[in-house]
Short mmCIF file of C-alpha atoms in Angstrom, two decimals:
data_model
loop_
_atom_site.label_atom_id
_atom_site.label_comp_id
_atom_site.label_asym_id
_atom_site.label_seq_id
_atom_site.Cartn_x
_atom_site.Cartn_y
_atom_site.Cartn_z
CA UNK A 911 0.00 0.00 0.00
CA UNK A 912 1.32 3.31 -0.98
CA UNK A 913 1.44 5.97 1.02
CA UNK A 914 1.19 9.57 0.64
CA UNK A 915 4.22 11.81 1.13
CA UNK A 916 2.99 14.26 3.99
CA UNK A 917 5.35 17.23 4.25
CA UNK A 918 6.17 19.70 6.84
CA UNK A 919 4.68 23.28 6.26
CA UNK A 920 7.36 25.23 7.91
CA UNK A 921 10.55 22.72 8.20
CA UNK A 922 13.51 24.64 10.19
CA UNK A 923 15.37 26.94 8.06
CA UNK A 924 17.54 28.92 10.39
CA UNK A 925 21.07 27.66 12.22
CA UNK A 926 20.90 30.48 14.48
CA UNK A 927 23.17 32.23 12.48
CA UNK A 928 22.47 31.57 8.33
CA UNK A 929 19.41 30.66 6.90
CA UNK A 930 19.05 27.97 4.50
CA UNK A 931 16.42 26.17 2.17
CA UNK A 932 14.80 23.17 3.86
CA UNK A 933 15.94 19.88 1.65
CA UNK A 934 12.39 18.24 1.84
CA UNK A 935 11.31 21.02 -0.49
CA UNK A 936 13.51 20.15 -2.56
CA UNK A 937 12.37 17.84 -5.50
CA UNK A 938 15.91 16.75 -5.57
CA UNK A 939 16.85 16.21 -1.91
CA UNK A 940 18.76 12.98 -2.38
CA UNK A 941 21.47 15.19 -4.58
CA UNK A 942 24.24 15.89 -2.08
CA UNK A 943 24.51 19.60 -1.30
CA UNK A 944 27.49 21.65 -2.76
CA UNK A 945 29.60 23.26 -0.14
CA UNK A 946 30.30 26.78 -0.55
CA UNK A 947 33.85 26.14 -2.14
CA UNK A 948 32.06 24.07 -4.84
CA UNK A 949 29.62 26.31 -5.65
CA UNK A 950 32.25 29.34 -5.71
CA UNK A 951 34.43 27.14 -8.07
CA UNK A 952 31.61 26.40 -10.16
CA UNK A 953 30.60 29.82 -10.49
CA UNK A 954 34.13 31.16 -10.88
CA UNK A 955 34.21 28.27 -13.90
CA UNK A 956 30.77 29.57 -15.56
CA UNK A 957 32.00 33.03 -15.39
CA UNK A 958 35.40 32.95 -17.33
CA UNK A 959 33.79 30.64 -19.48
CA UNK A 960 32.53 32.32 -23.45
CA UNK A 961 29.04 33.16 -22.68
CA UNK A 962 26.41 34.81 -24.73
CA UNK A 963 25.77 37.96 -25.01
CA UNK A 964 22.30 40.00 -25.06
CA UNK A 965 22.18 42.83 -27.38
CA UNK A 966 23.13 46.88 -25.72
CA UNK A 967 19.46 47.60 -26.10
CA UNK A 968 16.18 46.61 -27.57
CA UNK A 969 14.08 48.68 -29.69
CA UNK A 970 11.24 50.60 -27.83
CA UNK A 971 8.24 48.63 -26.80
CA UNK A 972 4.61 49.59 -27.14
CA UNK A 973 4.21 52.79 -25.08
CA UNK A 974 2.01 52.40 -21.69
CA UNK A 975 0.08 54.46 -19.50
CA UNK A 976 -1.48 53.79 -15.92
CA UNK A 977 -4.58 53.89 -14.98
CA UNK A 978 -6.83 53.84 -12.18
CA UNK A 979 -8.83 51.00 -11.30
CA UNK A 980 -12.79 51.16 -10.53
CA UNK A 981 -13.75 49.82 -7.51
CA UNK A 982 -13.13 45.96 -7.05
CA UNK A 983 -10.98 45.80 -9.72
CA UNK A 984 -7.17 45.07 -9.15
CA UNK A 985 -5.24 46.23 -12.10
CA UNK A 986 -0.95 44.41 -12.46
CA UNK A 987 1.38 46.54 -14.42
CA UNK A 988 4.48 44.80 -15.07
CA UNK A 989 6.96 47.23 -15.15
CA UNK A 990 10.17 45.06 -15.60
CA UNK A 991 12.21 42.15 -14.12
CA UNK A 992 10.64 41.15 -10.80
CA UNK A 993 8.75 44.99 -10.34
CA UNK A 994 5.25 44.70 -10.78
CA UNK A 995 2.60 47.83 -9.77
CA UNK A 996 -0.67 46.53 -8.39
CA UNK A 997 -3.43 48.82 -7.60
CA UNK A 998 -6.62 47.64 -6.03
CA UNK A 999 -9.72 50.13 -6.69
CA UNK A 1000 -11.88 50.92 -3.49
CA UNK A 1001 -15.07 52.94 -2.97
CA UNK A 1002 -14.83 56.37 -2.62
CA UNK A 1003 -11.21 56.53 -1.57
CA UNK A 1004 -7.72 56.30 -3.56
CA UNK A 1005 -6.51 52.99 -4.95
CA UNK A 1006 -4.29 50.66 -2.77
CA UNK A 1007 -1.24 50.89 -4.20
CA UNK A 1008 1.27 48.04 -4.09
CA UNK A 1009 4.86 47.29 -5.78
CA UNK A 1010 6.92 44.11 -5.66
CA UNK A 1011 11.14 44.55 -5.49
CA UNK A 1012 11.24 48.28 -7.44
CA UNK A 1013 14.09 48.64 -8.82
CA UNK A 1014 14.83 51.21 -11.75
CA UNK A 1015 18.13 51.79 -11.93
CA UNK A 1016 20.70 51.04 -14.92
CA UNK A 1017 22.61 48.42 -13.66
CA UNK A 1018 21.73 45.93 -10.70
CA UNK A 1019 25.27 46.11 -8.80
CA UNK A 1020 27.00 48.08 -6.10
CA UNK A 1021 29.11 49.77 -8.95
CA UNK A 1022 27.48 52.44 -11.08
CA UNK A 1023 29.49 51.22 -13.51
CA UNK A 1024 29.71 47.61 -13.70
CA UNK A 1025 27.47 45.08 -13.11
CA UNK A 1026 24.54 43.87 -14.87
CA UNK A 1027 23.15 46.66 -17.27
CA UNK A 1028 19.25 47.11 -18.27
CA UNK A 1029 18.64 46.48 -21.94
CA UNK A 1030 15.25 47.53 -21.77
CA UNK A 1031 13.69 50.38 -19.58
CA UNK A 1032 10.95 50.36 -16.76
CA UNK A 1033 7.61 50.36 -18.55
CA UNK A 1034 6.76 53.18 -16.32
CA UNK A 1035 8.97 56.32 -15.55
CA UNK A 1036 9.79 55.92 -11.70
CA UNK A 1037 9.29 59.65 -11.47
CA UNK A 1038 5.25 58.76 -13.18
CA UNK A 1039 4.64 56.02 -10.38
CA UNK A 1040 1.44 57.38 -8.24
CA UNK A 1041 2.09 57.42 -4.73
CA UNK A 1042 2.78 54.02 -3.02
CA UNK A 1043 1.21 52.64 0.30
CA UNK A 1044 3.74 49.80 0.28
CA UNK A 1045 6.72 48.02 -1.19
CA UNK A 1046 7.27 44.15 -0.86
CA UNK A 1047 11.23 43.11 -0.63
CA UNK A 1048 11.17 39.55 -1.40
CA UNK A 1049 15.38 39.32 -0.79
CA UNK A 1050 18.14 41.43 -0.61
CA UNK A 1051 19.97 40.59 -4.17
CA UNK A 1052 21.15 43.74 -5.88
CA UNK A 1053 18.31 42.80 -8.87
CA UNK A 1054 15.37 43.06 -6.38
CA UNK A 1055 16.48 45.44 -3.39
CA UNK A 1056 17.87 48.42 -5.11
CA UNK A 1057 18.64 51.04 -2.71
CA UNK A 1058 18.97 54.44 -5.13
CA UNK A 1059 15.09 53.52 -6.25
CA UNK A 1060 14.04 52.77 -2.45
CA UNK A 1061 15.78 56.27 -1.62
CA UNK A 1062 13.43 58.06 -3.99
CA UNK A 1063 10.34 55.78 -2.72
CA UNK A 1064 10.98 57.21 1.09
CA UNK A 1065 11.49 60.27 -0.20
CA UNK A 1066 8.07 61.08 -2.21
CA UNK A 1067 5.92 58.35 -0.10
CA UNK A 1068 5.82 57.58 3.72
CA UNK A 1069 5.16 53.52 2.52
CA UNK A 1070 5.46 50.78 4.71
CA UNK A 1071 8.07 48.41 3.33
CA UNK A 1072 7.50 44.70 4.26
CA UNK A 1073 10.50 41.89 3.92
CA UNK A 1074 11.95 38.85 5.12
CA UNK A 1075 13.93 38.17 8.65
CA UNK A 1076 17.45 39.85 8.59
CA UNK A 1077 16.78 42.60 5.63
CA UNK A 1078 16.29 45.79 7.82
CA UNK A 1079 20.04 46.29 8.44
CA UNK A 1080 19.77 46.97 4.33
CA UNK A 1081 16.49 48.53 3.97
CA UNK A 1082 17.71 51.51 6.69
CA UNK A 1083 19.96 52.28 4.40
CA UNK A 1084 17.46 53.78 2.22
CA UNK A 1085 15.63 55.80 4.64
CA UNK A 1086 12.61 54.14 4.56
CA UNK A 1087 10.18 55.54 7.54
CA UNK A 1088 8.35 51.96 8.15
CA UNK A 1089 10.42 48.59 7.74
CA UNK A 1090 8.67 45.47 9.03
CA UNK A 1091 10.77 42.34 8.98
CA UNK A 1092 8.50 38.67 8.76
CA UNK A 1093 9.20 35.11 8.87
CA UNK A 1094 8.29 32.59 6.85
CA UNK A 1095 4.34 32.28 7.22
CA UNK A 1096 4.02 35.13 9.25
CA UNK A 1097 1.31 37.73 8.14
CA UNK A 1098 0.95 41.75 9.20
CA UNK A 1099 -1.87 44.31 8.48
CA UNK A 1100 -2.27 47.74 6.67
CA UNK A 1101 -4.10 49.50 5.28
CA UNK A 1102 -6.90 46.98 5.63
CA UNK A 1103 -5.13 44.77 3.61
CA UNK A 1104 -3.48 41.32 4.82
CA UNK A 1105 0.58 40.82 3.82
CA UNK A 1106 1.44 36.90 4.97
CA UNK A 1107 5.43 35.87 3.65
CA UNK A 1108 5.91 32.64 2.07
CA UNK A 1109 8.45 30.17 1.37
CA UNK A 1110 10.83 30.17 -1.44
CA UNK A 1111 13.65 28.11 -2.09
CA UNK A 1112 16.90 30.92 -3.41
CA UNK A 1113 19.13 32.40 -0.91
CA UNK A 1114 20.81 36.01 -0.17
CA UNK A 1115 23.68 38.16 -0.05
CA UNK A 1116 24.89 41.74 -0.76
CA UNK A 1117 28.96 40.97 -0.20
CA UNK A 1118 31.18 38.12 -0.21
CA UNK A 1119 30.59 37.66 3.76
CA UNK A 1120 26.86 37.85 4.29
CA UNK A 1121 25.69 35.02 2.49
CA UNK A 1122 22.31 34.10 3.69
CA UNK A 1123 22.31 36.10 6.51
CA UNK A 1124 19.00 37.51 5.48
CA UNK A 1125 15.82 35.69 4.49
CA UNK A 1126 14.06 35.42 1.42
CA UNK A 1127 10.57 34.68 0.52
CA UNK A 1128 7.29 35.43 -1.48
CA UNK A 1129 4.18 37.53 0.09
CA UNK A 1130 0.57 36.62 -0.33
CA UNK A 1131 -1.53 39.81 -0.89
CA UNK A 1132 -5.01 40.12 0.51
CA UNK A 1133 -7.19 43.09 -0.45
CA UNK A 1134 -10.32 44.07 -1.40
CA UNK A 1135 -11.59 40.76 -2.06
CA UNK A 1136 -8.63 39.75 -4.43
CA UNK A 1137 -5.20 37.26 -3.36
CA UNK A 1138 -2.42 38.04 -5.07
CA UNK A 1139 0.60 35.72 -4.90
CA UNK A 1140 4.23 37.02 -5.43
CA UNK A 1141 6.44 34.42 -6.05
CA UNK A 1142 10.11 36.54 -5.44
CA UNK A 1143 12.56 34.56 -6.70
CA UNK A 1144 12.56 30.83 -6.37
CA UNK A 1145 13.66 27.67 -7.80
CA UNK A 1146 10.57 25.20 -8.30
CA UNK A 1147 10.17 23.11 -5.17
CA UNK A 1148 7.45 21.58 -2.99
CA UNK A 1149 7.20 24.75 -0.48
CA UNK A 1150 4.17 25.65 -3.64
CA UNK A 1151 2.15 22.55 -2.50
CA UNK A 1152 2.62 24.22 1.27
CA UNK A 1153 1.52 27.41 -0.45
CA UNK A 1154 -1.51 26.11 -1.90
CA UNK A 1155 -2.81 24.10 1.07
CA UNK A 1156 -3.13 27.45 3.08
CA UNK A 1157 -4.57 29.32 -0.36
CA UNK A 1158 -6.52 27.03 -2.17
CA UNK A 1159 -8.27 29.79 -4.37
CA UNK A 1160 -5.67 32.55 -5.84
CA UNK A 1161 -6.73 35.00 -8.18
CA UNK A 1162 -3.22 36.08 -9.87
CA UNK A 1163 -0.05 34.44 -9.32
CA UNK A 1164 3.41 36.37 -10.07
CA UNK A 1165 5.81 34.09 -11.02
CA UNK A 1166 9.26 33.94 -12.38
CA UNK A 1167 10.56 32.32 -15.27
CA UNK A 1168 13.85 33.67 -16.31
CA UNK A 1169 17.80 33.12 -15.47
CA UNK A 1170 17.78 29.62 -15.66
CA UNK A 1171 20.87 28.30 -17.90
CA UNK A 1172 23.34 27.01 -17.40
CA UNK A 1173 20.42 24.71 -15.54
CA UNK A 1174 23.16 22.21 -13.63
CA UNK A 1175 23.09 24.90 -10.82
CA UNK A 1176 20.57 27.56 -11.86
CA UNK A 1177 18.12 24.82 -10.66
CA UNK A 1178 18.63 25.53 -7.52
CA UNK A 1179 17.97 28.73 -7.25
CA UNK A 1180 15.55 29.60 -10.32
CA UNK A 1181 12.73 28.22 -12.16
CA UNK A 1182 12.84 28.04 -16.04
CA UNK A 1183 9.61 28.47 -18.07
CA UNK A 1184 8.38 24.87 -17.63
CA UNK A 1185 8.83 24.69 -14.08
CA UNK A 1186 6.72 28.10 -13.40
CA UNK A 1187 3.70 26.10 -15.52
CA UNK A 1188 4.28 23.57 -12.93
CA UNK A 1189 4.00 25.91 -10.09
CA UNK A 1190 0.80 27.80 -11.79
CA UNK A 1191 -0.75 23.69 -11.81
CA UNK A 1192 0.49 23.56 -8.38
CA UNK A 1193 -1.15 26.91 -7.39
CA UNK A 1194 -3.74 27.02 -9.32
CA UNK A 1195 -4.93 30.69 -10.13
CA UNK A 1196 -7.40 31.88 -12.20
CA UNK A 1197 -4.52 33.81 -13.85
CA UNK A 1198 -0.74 34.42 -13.92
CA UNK A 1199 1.59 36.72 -15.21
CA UNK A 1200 5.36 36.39 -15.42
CA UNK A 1201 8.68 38.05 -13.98
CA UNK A 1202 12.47 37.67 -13.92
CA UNK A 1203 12.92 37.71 -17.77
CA UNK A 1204 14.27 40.14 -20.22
CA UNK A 1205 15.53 43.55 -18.32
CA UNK A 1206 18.92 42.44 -17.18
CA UNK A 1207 21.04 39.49 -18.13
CA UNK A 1208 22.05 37.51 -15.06
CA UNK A 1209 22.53 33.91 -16.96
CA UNK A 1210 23.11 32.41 -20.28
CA UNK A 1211 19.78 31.89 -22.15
CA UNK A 1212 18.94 34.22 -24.99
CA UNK A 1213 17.11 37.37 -24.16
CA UNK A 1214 13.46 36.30 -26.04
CA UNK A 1215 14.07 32.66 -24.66
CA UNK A 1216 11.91 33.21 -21.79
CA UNK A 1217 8.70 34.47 -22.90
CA UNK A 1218 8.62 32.06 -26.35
CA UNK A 1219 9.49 28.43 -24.09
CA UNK A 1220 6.33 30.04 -21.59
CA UNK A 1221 3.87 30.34 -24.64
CA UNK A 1222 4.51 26.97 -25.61
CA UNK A 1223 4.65 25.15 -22.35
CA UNK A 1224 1.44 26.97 -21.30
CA UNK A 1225 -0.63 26.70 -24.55
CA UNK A 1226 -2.92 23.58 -23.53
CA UNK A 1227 -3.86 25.31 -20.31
CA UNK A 1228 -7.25 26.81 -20.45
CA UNK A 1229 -6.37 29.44 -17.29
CA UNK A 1230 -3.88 31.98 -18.60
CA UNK A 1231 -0.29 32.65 -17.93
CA UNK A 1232 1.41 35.86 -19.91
CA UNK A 1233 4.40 37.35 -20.03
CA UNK A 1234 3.56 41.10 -20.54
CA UNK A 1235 5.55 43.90 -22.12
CA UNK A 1236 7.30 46.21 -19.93
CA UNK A 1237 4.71 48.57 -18.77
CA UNK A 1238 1.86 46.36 -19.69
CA UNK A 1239 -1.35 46.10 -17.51
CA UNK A 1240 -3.47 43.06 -16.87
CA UNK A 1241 -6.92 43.50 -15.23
CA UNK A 1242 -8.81 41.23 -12.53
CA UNK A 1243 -12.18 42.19 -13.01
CA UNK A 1244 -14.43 43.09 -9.73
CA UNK A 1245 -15.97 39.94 -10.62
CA UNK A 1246 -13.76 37.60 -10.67
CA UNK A 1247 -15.06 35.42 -8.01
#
């Protein structure tokens, strides 16, 4: 008689000192973990080797404008890599504003001149953004906590900014007025909206000797009769079966599908296109739209890789998962549910 695997909702992922991804999470937990002089050696290796290149810059993309939504309706603009704008409409008062790991600077690095360099710019102006009520930090890498953008956030908006354990050493940096720092599964309330973390599997660091000395994680967005899921950054694992037994109905899921190759240890860390179909089964929302692709180049596959392996792994599906243009807006209808 078979039996079925039962799993631990919220394994231990702290040492006291360094957090780390729980291996029963893992779909490959019986693959011996690389110790940190493997994985530097491996990296190192993957570096020096000839790597492709993505082009300087891509031609314009269809120009987009915000807009408000109407009451009940929760409107996602995605306005590059993992930053995504979601305003929830409510009665006789301004929208809930909300935006996932802003960052709009030119290069995703500590160096203004090195490092990672945009190819393609936000979809929205960060000096058009309407005023924010919050920002979600899923992790402290360069590519989704960028402090120059968080800078001009505090300065224009007195947001609350919700991460994960260990990030508000960075996040004062910035000068943001409200930090609140969560664990995995552990929820807060504003603005009559509920903010619960979630598990990802990834990891963290902003120098050579913090590594995972921060959390990272996903948040699950309650408001005005909509959930919202934001993935962050995570490789596929079973922490989205944990996920979906505390949400069974979602109506959008954010999920990333790009910097994948070279896949023998991108794996661990990031989800390719076929994997984040796997998560959306997993998950199940009514609809999905994707991140992580296209706006920097972190890894190896080709800039339009991305988006064209997600249209064909997701064709058959009758709920929909899109990767929009920079700047694009996808609307949840008051109705949805």
């Amino acid at each position: 008689m078979k039996h079925a695997l039962v799993l631990d909702d919220n394994p231990l992922h702290f040492d006291g000192t360094r957090y780390f991804n729980p291996p029963s999470w893992r779909p490959d937990n019986t693959v011996p973990v690389r110790t940190p002089g493997q994985r530097f050696r491996n990296i190192l290796k993957w570096q020096l080797s000839l790597r492709p290149r993505w082009p300087d810059a891509l031609p314009p993309q269809t120009p987009h404008t915000l807009t408000a939504p109407a009451p009940g309706e929760c409107l996602a603009t995605f306005i590059g890599h993992a930053t995504v704008l979601l305003q929830f409409g409510r009665q006789g008062r301004e929208p809930l504003r909300i935006i996932t790991d802003p960052v709009f600077s030119e290069r995703c690095s500590p160096f203004r001149s090195f490092g990672p360099k945009r190819v393609r710019p936000p979809g929205i102006p960060l000096e058009a953004l309407p005023p924010i009520d919050m920002i979600l930090i899923s992790h402290c890498h360069y590519d989704h906590m960028d402090l120059p953008t968080l800078r001009v956030l505090a300065a224009k908006n007195d947001a609350v900014c919700i991460s994960l354990s260990g990030n508000r050493r960075h996040l004062e940096k910035a000068g943001l007025p409200r930090i609140v720092e969560l664990d995995w599964w552990e929820g807060t309330q504003a603005e009559s909206t509920r903010i619960t973390t979630t598990p990802a599997l990834h990891g963290s660091a902003r120098t050579p000797f913090d590594q995972n000395m921060a959390l990272w994680g996903g948040f699950m967005i309650e408001a005005e009769g909509k959930k919202a899921f934001f993935a962050g950054d995570t490789a596929w694992g079973r922490h989205f079966d944990a996920i979906h037994r505390r949400w069974n109905t979602i109506d959008l899921a954010i999920l990333p599908i790009g910097a994948y190759e070279p896949r023998n240890f991108m794996r661990r860390v990031h989800m390719n296109p076929e994997e984040a179909v796997m998560a959306f089964d997993t998950l199940k929302p009514d609809q999905a739209i994707a991140i992580h692709f296209g706006t920097f180049q972190l890894t190896d596959e080709a800039i339009l890789e991305p988006a064209a392996r997600l249209e064909i792994a997701s064709q058959d599906r009758p709920r929909r998962f899109k990767a929009l243009e920079n700047g694009e807006t996808l609307t949840l209808p008051s109705s949805s549910r």
